[in-house]
Amino acid sequence: MSTLELEALCAAGKSFYARGYAHGSTGNLSVRIGDRVHITAGGGSLMELRPEALAVIDLAGRSLNQQLPSKEAPFHLAVYRSQPAMRAIVHLHSPWSVALSCLENPEVTPVTPYFVMRVAPLGIVPYFRPGSPELAKAVEATASRHQNMLLRNHGPICAGGSVSEAVDRAEELEATARLHFTLRGEKVQPLTPTDVEALMRGNG
């Protein structure tokens, strides 16, 4: 199972890069297997991600192999602490989600059931310098109530119980952000509170 999850993580990274969800050395992904976290290495690209190129750290952030972990490893660990059931995290600089994060009001109206089922409620994390301890603390506080977050002026963090779930949530958030900009200025028919409540209960 662990080998399959690592391969799935690397395949997701390559797919994100190919579709423009990450560029250059941006974005970082991780998967938790037991008490170890396999995370993309610092300065690396998702373009040619391989299991052996991943950094391995423990839940205290100590390195367990020769690869240097991403500078964003502290907020990955923060999410795992706040959400023990989560097993994978996707952080991207996907363009529509980043654009949403730069708005004065980055809240989105629920216009599709899939946003409600896969993303909502979306947590908004204040801006802090990437890789800073302050950012990790802010993420940890927000992650206590949210599995999907938007870092202001930065991009999304999506957690899941598996690699596929985290990837699905990140893709849904990007699609929703694109819809948000596409529909700006139009007369939108959002889901009703009753619709949202039924979806949140799993009866949609």
C-alpha positions as semicolon CSV with decimal commas, in nm:
position;residue;x (nm);y (nm);z (nm)
1;M;0,000;0,000;0,000
2;S;0,277;0,246;0,087
3;T;0,446;0,194;-0,251
4;L;0,118;0,254;-0,430
5;E;0,057;0,577;-0,238
6;L;0,405;0,706;-0,319
7;E;0,359;0,625;-0,685
8;A;0,017;0,793;-0,681
9;L;0,167;1,104;-0,523
10;C;0,437;1,125;-0,789
11;A;0,189;1,066;-1,071
12;A;-0,030;1,344;-0,934
13;G;0,266;1,582;-0,919
14;K;0,356;1,516;-1,282
15;S;-0,007;1,563;-1,386
16;F;-0,037;1,892;-1,197
17;Y;0,280;2,022;-1,363
18;A;0,169;1,914;-1,711
19;R;-0,165;2,094;-1,669
20;G;-0,013;2,417;-1,537
21;Y;-0,129;2,371;-1,177
22;A;0,236;2,414;-1,074
23;H;0,528;2,576;-1,252
24;G;0,903;2,587;-1,202
25;S;0,976;2,458;-0,853
26;T;0,642;2,565;-0,704
27;G;0,398;2,341;-0,522
28;N;0,458;2,062;-0,275
29;L;0,285;1,735;-0,198
30;S;0,308;1,489;0,088
31;V;0,171;1,157;0,206
32;R;0,175;1,028;0,563
33;I;0,255;0,659;0,605
34;G;0,252;0,560;0,969
35;D;0,477;0,797;1,160
36;R;0,666;0,906;0,849
37;V;0,583;1,182;0,603
38;H;0,708;1,156;0,246
39;I;0,720;1,507;0,100
40;T;0,854;1,674;-0,211
41;A;1,209;1,795;-0,171
42;G;1,302;2,162;-0,147
43;G;1,371;2,333;-0,477
44;G;1,250;2,037;-0,681
45;S;0,999;2,038;-0,965
46;L;0,683;1,831;-0,981
47;M;0,762;1,771;-1,349
48;E;0,966;1,455;-1,293
49;L;0,870;1,348;-0,943
50;R;0,991;1,002;-0,834
51;P;0,942;0,815;-0,503
52;E;1,315;0,797;-0,438
53;A;1,345;1,175;-0,479
54;L;1,100;1,245;-0,195
55;A;1,226;1,365;0,139
56;V;1,124;1,157;0,441
57;I;1,066;1,320;0,779
58;D;0,910;1,216;1,107
59;L;0,614;1,395;1,266
60;A;0,854;1,623;1,455
61;G;1,014;1,733;1,127
62;R;1,340;1,540;1,165
63;S;1,494;1,424;0,839
64;L;1,507;1,049;0,787
65;N;1,686;1,039;0,451
66;Q;1,931;1,246;0,248
67;Q;1,670;1,462;0,073
68;L;1,604;1,813;0,205
69;P;1,227;1,859;0,258
70;S;1,030;2,147;0,115
71;K;1,046;2,466;0,321
72;E;0,668;2,427;0,357
73;A;0,707;2,100;0,550
74;P;0,610;2,277;0,877
75;F;0,258;2,352;0,753
76;H;0,220;1,996;0,618
77;L;0,304;1,866;0,966
78;A;0,067;2,124;1,116
79;V;-0,222;1,986;0,910
80;Y;-0,141;1,629;1,010
81;R;-0,139;1,733;1,375
82;S;-0,473;1,912;1,347
83;Q;-0,635;1,648;1,126
84;P;-0,501;1,304;1,234
85;A;-0,728;1,123;0,986
86;M;-0,566;1,300;0,691
87;R;-0,305;1,101;0,500
88;A;-0,212;1,329;0,208
89;I;-0,173;1,701;0,138
90;V;-0,163;1,894;-0,189
91;H;-0,033;2,251;-0,200
92;L;-0,030;2,415;-0,542
93;H;0,016;2,752;-0,711
94;S;-0,268;2,674;-0,950
95;P;-0,358;3,000;-1,130
96;W;-0,731;3,033;-1,064
97;S;-0,699;2,941;-0,697
98;V;-0,406;3,180;-0,655
99;A;-0,607;3,454;-0,825
100;L;-0,891;3,388;-0,582
101;S;-0,648;3,410;-0,289
102;C;-0,546;3,760;-0,401
103;L;-0,898;3,905;-0,387
104;E;-0,996;4,131;-0,098
105;N;-1,284;3,892;-0,036
106;P;-1,183;3,540;-0,146
107;E;-1,509;3,378;-0,036
108;V;-1,693;3,184;-0,306
109;T;-2,065;3,129;-0,351
110;P;-2,161;2,760;-0,363
111;V;-2,285;2,721;-0,720
112;T;-2,218;2,348;-0,767
113;P;-2,283;2,050;-0,540
114;Y;-1,927;1,929;-0,596
115;F;-1,772;2,230;-0,426
116;V;-1,995;2,167;-0,125
117;M;-1,921;1,794;-0,116
118;R;-1,546;1,809;-0,180
119;V;-1,421;2,148;-0,062
120;A;-1,659;2,338;0,167
121;P;-1,614;2,486;0,413
122;L;-1,306;2,656;0,270
123;G;-1,077;2,805;0,533
124;I;-0,898;3,134;0,464
125;V;-0,547;3,167;0,612
126;P;-0,395;3,516;0,657
127;Y;-0,082;3,599;0,460
128;F;0,253;3,509;0,611
129;R;0,589;3,464;0,443
130;P;0,617;3,122;0,272
131;G;0,802;2,874;0,489
132;S;0,776;3,089;0,801
133;P;0,685;2,955;1,148
134;E;0,400;3,207;1,155
135;L;0,247;3,052;0,845
136;A;0,266;2,703;0,996
137;K;0,094;2,827;1,314
138;A;-0,182;2,998;1,116
139;V;-0,237;2,686;0,906
140;E;-0,253;2,468;1,217
141;A;-0,516;2,694;1,373
142;T;-0,727;2,697;1,056
143;A;-0,683;2,323;0,992
144;S;-0,854;2,246;1,322
145;R;-1,180;2,340;1,145
146;H;-1,100;2,296;0,775
147;Q;-0,947;2,028;0,554
148;N;-0,926;2,265;0,258
149;M;-0,769;2,608;0,290
150;L;-0,668;2,907;0,083
151;L;-0,351;3,089;0,181
152;R;-0,399;3,457;0,108
153;N;-0,182;3,579;-0,183
154;H;-0,033;3,231;-0,210
155;G;-0,255;2,935;-0,303
156;P;-0,451;2,631;-0,186
157;I;-0,385;2,355;0,065
158;C;-0,608;2,048;0,032
159;A;-0,590;1,748;0,265
160;G;-0,745;1,407;0,221
161;G;-0,766;1,063;0,370
162;S;-0,575;0,940;0,065
163;V;-0,370;1,084;-0,218
164;S;-0,663;1,054;-0,456
165;E;-0,896;1,241;-0,219
166;A;-0,650;1,528;-0,165
167;V;-0,594;1,553;-0,542
168;D;-0,969;1,548;-0,609
169;R;-1,025;1,832;-0,363
170;A;-0,746;2,045;-0,510
171;E;-0,885;1,999;-0,860
172;E;-1,238;2,082;-0,746
173;L;-1,117;2,400;-0,575
174;E;-0,933;2,507;-0,890
175;A;-1,244;2,442;-1,102
176;T;-1,459;2,637;-0,857
177;A;-1,218;2,931;-0,857
178;R;-1,228;2,936;-1,237
179;L;-1,609;2,936;-1,228
180;H;-1,600;3,221;-0,976
181;F;-1,413;3,446;-1,220
182;T;-1,606;3,324;-1,524
183;L;-1,938;3,412;-1,361
184;R;-1,840;3,750;-1,221
185;G;-2,090;4,011;-1,336
186;E;-2,347;3,748;-1,432
187;K;-2,676;3,680;-1,255
188;V;-2,583;3,363;-1,070
189;Q;-2,825;3,113;-0,921
190;P;-2,644;2,973;-0,617
191;L;-2,743;2,661;-0,428
192;T;-2,999;2,735;-0,161
193;P;-2,916;2,691;0,210
194;T;-3,145;2,385;0,205
195;D;-2,949;2,240;-0,088
196;V;-2,620;2,299;0,093
197;E;-2,748;2,149;0,418
198;A;-2,867;1,834;0,240
199;L;-2,530;1,795;0,068
200;M;-2,340;1,844;0,394
201;R;-2,554;1,572;0,551
202;G;-2,471;1,343;0,259
203;N;-2,825;1,336;0,129
204;G;-2,768;1,537;-0,189
